[in-house]
mmCIF file of C-alpha atoms in Angstrom:
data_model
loop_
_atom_site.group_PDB
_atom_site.id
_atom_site.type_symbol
_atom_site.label_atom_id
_atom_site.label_comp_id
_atom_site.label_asym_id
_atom_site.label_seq_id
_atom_site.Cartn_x
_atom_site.Cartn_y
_atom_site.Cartn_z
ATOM 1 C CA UNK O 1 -1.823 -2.732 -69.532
ATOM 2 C CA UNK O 2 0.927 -3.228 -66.874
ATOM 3 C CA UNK O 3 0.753 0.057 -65.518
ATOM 4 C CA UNK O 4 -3.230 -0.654 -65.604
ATOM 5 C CA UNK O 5 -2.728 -3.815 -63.477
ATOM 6 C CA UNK O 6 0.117 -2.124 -61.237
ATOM 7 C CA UNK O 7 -2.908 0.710 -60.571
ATOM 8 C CA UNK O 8 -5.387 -2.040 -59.978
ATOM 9 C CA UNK O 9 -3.528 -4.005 -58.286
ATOM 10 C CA UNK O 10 -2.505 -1.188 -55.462
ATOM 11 C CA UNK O 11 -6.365 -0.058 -55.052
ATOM 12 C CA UNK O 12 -7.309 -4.131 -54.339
ATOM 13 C CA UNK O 13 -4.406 -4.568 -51.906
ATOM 14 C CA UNK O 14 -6.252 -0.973 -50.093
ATOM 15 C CA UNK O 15 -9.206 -2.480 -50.278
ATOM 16 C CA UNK O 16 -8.055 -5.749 -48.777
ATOM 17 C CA UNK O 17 -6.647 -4.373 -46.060
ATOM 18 C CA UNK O 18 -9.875 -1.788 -45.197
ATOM 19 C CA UNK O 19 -12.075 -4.904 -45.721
ATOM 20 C CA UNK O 20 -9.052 -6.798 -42.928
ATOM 21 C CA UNK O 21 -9.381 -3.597 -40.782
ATOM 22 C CA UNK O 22 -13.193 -3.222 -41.316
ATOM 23 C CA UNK O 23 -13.675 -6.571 -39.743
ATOM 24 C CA UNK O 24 -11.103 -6.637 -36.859
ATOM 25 C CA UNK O 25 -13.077 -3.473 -35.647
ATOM 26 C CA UNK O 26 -16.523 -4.746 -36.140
ATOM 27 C CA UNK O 27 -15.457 -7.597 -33.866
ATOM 28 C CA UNK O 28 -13.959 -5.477 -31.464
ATOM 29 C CA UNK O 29 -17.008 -3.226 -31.559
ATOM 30 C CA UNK O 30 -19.648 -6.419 -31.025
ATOM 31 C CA UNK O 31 -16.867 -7.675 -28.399
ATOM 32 C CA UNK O 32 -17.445 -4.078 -26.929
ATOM 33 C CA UNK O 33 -20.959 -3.816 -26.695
ATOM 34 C CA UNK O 34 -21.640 -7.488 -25.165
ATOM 35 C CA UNK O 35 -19.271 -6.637 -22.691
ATOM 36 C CA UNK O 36 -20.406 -3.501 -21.706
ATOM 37 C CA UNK O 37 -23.809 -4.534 -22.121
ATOM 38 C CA UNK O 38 -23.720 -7.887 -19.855
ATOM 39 C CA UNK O 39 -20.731 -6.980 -17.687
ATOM 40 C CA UNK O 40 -21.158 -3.622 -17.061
ATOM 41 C CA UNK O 41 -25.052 -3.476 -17.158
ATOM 42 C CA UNK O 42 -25.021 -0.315 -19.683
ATOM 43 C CA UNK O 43 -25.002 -0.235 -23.467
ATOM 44 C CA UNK O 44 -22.386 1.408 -26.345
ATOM 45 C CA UNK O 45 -25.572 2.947 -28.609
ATOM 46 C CA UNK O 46 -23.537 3.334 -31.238
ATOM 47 C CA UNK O 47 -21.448 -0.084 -31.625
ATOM 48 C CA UNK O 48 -24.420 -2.131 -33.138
ATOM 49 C CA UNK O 49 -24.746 0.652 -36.106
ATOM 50 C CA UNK O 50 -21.142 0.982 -36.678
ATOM 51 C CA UNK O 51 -20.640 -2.507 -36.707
ATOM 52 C CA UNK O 52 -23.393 -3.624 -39.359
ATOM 53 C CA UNK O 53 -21.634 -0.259 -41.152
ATOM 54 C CA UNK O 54 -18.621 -1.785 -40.710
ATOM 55 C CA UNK O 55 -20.121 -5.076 -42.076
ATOM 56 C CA UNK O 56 -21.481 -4.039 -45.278
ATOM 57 C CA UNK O 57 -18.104 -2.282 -46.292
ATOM 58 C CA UNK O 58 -15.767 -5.283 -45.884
ATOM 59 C CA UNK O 59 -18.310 -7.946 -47.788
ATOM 60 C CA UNK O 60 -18.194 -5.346 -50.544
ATOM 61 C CA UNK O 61 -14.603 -4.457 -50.541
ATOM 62 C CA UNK O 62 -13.575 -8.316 -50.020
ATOM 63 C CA UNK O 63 -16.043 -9.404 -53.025
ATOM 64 C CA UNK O 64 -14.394 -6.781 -55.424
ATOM 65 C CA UNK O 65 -10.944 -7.945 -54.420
ATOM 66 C CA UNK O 66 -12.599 -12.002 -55.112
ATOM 67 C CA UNK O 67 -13.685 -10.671 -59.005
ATOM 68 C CA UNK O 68 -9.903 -9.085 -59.190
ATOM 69 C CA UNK O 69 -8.451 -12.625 -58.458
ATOM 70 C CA UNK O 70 -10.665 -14.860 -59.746
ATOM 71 C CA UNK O 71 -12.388 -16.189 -56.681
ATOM 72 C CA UNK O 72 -15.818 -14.550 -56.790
ATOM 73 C CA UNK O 73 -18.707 -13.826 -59.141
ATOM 74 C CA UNK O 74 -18.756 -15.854 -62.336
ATOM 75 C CA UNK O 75 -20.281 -18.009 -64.609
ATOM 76 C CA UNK O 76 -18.433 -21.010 -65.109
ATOM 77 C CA UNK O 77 -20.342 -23.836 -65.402
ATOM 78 C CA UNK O 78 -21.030 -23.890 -69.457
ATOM 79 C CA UNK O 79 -17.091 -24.242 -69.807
ATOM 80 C CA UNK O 80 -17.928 -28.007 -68.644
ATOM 81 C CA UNK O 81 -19.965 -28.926 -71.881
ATOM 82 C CA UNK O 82 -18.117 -26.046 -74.818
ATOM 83 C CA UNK O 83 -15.242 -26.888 -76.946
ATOM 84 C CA UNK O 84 -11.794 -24.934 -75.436
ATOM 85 C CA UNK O 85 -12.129 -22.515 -78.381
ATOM 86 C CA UNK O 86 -15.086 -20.734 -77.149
ATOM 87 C CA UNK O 87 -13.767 -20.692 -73.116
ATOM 88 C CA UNK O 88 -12.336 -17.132 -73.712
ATOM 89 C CA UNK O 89 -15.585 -16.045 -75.340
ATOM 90 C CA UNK O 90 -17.546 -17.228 -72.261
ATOM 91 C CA UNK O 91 -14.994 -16.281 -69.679
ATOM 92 C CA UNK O 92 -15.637 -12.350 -71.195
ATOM 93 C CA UNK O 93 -19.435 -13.017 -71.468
ATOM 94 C CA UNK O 94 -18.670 -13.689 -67.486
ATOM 95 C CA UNK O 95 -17.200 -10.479 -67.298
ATOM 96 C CA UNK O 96 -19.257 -8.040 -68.938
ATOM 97 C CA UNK O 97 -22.199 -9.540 -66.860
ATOM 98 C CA UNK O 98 -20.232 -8.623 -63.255
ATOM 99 C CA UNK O 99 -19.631 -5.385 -64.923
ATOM 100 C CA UNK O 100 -23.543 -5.091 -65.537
ATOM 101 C CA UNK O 101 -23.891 -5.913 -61.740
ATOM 102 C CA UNK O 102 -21.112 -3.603 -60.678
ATOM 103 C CA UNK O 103 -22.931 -0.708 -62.358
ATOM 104 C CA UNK O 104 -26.570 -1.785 -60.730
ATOM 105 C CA UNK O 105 -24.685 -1.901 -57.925
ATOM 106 C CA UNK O 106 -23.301 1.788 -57.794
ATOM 107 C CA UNK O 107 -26.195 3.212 -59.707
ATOM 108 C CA UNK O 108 -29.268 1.641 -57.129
ATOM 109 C CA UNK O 109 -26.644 2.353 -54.830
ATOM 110 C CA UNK O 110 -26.374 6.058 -55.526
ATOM 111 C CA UNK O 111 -30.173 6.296 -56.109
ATOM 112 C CA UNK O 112 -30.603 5.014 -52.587
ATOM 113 C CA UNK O 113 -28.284 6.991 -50.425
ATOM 114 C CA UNK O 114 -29.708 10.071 -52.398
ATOM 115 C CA UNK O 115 -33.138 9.372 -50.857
ATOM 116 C CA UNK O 116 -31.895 8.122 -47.605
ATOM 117 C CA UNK O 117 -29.023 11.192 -47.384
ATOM 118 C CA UNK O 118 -31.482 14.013 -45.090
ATOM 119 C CA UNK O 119 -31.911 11.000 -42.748
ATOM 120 C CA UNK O 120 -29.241 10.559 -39.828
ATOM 121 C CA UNK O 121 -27.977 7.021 -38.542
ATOM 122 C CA UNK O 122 -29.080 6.421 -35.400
ATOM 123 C CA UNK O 123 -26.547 6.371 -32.644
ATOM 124 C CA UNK O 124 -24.089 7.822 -35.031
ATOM 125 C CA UNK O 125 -25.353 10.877 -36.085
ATOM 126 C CA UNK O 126 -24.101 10.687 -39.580
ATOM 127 C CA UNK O 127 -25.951 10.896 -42.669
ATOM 128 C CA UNK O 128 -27.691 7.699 -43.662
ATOM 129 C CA UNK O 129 -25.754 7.835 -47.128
ATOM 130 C CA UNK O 130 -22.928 6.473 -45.757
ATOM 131 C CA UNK O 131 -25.343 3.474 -45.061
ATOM 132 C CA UNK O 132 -24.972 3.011 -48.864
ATOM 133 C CA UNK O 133 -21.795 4.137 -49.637
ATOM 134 C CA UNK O 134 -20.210 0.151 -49.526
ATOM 135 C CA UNK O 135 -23.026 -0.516 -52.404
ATOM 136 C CA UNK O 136 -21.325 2.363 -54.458
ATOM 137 C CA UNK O 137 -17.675 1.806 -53.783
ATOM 138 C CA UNK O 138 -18.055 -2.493 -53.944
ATOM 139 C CA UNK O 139 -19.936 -1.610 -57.757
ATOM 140 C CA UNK O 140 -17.313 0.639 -58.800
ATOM 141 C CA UNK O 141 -14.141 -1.885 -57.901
ATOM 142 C CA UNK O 142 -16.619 -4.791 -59.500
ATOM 143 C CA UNK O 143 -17.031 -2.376 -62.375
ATOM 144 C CA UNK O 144 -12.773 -1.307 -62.372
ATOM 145 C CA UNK O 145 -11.664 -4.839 -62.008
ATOM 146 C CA UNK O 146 -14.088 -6.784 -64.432
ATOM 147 C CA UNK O 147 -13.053 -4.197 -67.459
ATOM 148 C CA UNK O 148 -9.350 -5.189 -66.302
ATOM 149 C CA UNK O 149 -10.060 -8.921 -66.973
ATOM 150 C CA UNK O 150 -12.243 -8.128 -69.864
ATOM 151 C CA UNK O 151 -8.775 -5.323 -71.384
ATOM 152 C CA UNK O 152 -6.206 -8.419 -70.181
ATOM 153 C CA UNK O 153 -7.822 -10.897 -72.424
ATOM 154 C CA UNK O 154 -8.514 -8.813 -75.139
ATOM 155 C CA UNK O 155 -4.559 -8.034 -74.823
ATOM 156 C CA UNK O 156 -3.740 -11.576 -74.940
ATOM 157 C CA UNK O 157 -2.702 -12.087 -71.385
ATOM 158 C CA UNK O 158 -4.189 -14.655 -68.987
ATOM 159 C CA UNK O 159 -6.296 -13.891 -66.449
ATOM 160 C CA UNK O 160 -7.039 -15.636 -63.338
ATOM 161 C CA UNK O 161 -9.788 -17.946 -62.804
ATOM 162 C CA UNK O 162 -11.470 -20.510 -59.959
ATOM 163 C CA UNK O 163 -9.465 -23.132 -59.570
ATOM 164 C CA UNK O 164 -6.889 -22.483 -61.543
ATOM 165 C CA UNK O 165 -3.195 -22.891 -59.691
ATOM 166 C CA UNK O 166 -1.239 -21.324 -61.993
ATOM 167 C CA UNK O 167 -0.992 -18.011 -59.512
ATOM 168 C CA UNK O 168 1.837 -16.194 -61.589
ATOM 169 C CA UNK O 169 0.220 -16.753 -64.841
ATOM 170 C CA UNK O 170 3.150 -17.928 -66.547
ATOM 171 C CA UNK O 171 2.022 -21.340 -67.318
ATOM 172 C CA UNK O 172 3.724 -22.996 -64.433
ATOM 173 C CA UNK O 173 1.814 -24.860 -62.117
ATOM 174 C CA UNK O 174 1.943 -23.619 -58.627
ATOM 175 C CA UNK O 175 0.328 -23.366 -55.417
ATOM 176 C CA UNK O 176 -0.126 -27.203 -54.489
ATOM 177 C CA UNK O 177 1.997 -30.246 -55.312
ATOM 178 C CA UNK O 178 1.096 -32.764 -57.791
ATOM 179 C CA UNK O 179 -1.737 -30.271 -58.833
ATOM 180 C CA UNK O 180 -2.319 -29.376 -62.454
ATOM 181 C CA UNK O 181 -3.630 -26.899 -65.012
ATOM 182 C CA UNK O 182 -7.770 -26.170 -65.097
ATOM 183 C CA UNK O 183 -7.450 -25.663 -68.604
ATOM 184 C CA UNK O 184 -5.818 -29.114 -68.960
ATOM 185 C CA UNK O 185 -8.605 -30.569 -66.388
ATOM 186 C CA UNK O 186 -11.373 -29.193 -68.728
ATOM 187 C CA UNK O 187 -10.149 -30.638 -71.880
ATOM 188 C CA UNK O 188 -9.529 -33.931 -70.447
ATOM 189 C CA UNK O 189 -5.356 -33.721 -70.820
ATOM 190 C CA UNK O 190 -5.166 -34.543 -67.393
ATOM 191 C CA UNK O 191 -6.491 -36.782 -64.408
ATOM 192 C CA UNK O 192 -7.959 -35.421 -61.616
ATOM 193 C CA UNK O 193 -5.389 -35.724 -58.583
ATOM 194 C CA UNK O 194 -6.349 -37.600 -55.732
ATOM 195 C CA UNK O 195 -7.308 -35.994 -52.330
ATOM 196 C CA UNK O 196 -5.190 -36.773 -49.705
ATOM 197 C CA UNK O 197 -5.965 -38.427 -46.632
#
């Protein structure tokens, strides 16, 4: 399982930084073309394309990274009314449905840029696959890093959820002072602390 998470971990820090790269350039690219377009009084014909390119690869990449860590795509609200027994039952249930998505995902995905593949991206000149290739690769790290969560509990180890401040997973609090535990939130153990003002 640790070698697992060490393997997961690297490909989610790659894809965090092509998502970070992914959107620097589709800023500089829209930068580009507004420039050149009402400055210069000509336009870049192939900025717009690669930018909305661009676009759909770091919202895919980013939301695989947010499953990894907890911050994106699950079901949480029923944890509110269940006894704390039945939490890691639901937080799995969570799981196996991203992993459902993750595989719609890459499979519609596939079946798409299959039909669209002869076709070429305007501007670009590159197949329009590559139009769908973000849906493909975003399923497949939904798909990779939901099973992780899903192996990790099944192991015994804690996985990260929404909310929860306990970044190391060793049962210390972290992350804010004064904050404390989810877990201890949702069973009542604790108050909710105050917001600052």
């Amino acid at each position: 399982m640790i070698r697992f998470a060490t393997l997961t971990g690297a490909v989610a820090q790659a894809a965090l930084w092509l998502a970070g790269i992914g959107l620097v350039l589709m800023t500089a690219f829209v930068f580009a073309q507004v420039f050149f377009r009402y400055v210069m009084g000509s336009s870049l014909f192939w900025a717009e394309p690669a930018a909305v390119m661009l676009m759909g690869w770091f919202i895919f990449l980013g939301a695989a990274v947010g499953v990894k860590e907890g911050y994106h795509l699950s079901f949480d609200v029923g944890l509110m009314v269940v006894p704390g027994s039945w939490r890691p039952w639901f937080h799995s249930l969570s799981d196996v449905v991203v992993t459902a998505f993750g595989f719609g995902m890459a499979w519609f995905g596939w079946q798409l840029a299959a039909r669209a593949a002869s076709g070429v991206v305007p501007g670009i000149g590159i197949s329009r696959l590559w139009d769908f290739a973000p849906l493909i690769g975003g399923g497949i790290l939904l798909m990779l890093f939901s099973v992780e969560r899903i192996l990790r509990r099944a192991a015994g180890l804690k996985t990260m959820r929404f909310g929860d401040m306990d970044d190391a997973a060793d049962g210390v609090v972290d992350g804010a002072p004064g904050a404390v535990r989810a877990d201890d939130l949702l069973d009542g153990k604790a108050a909710r602390p105050r917001e600052r003002t």
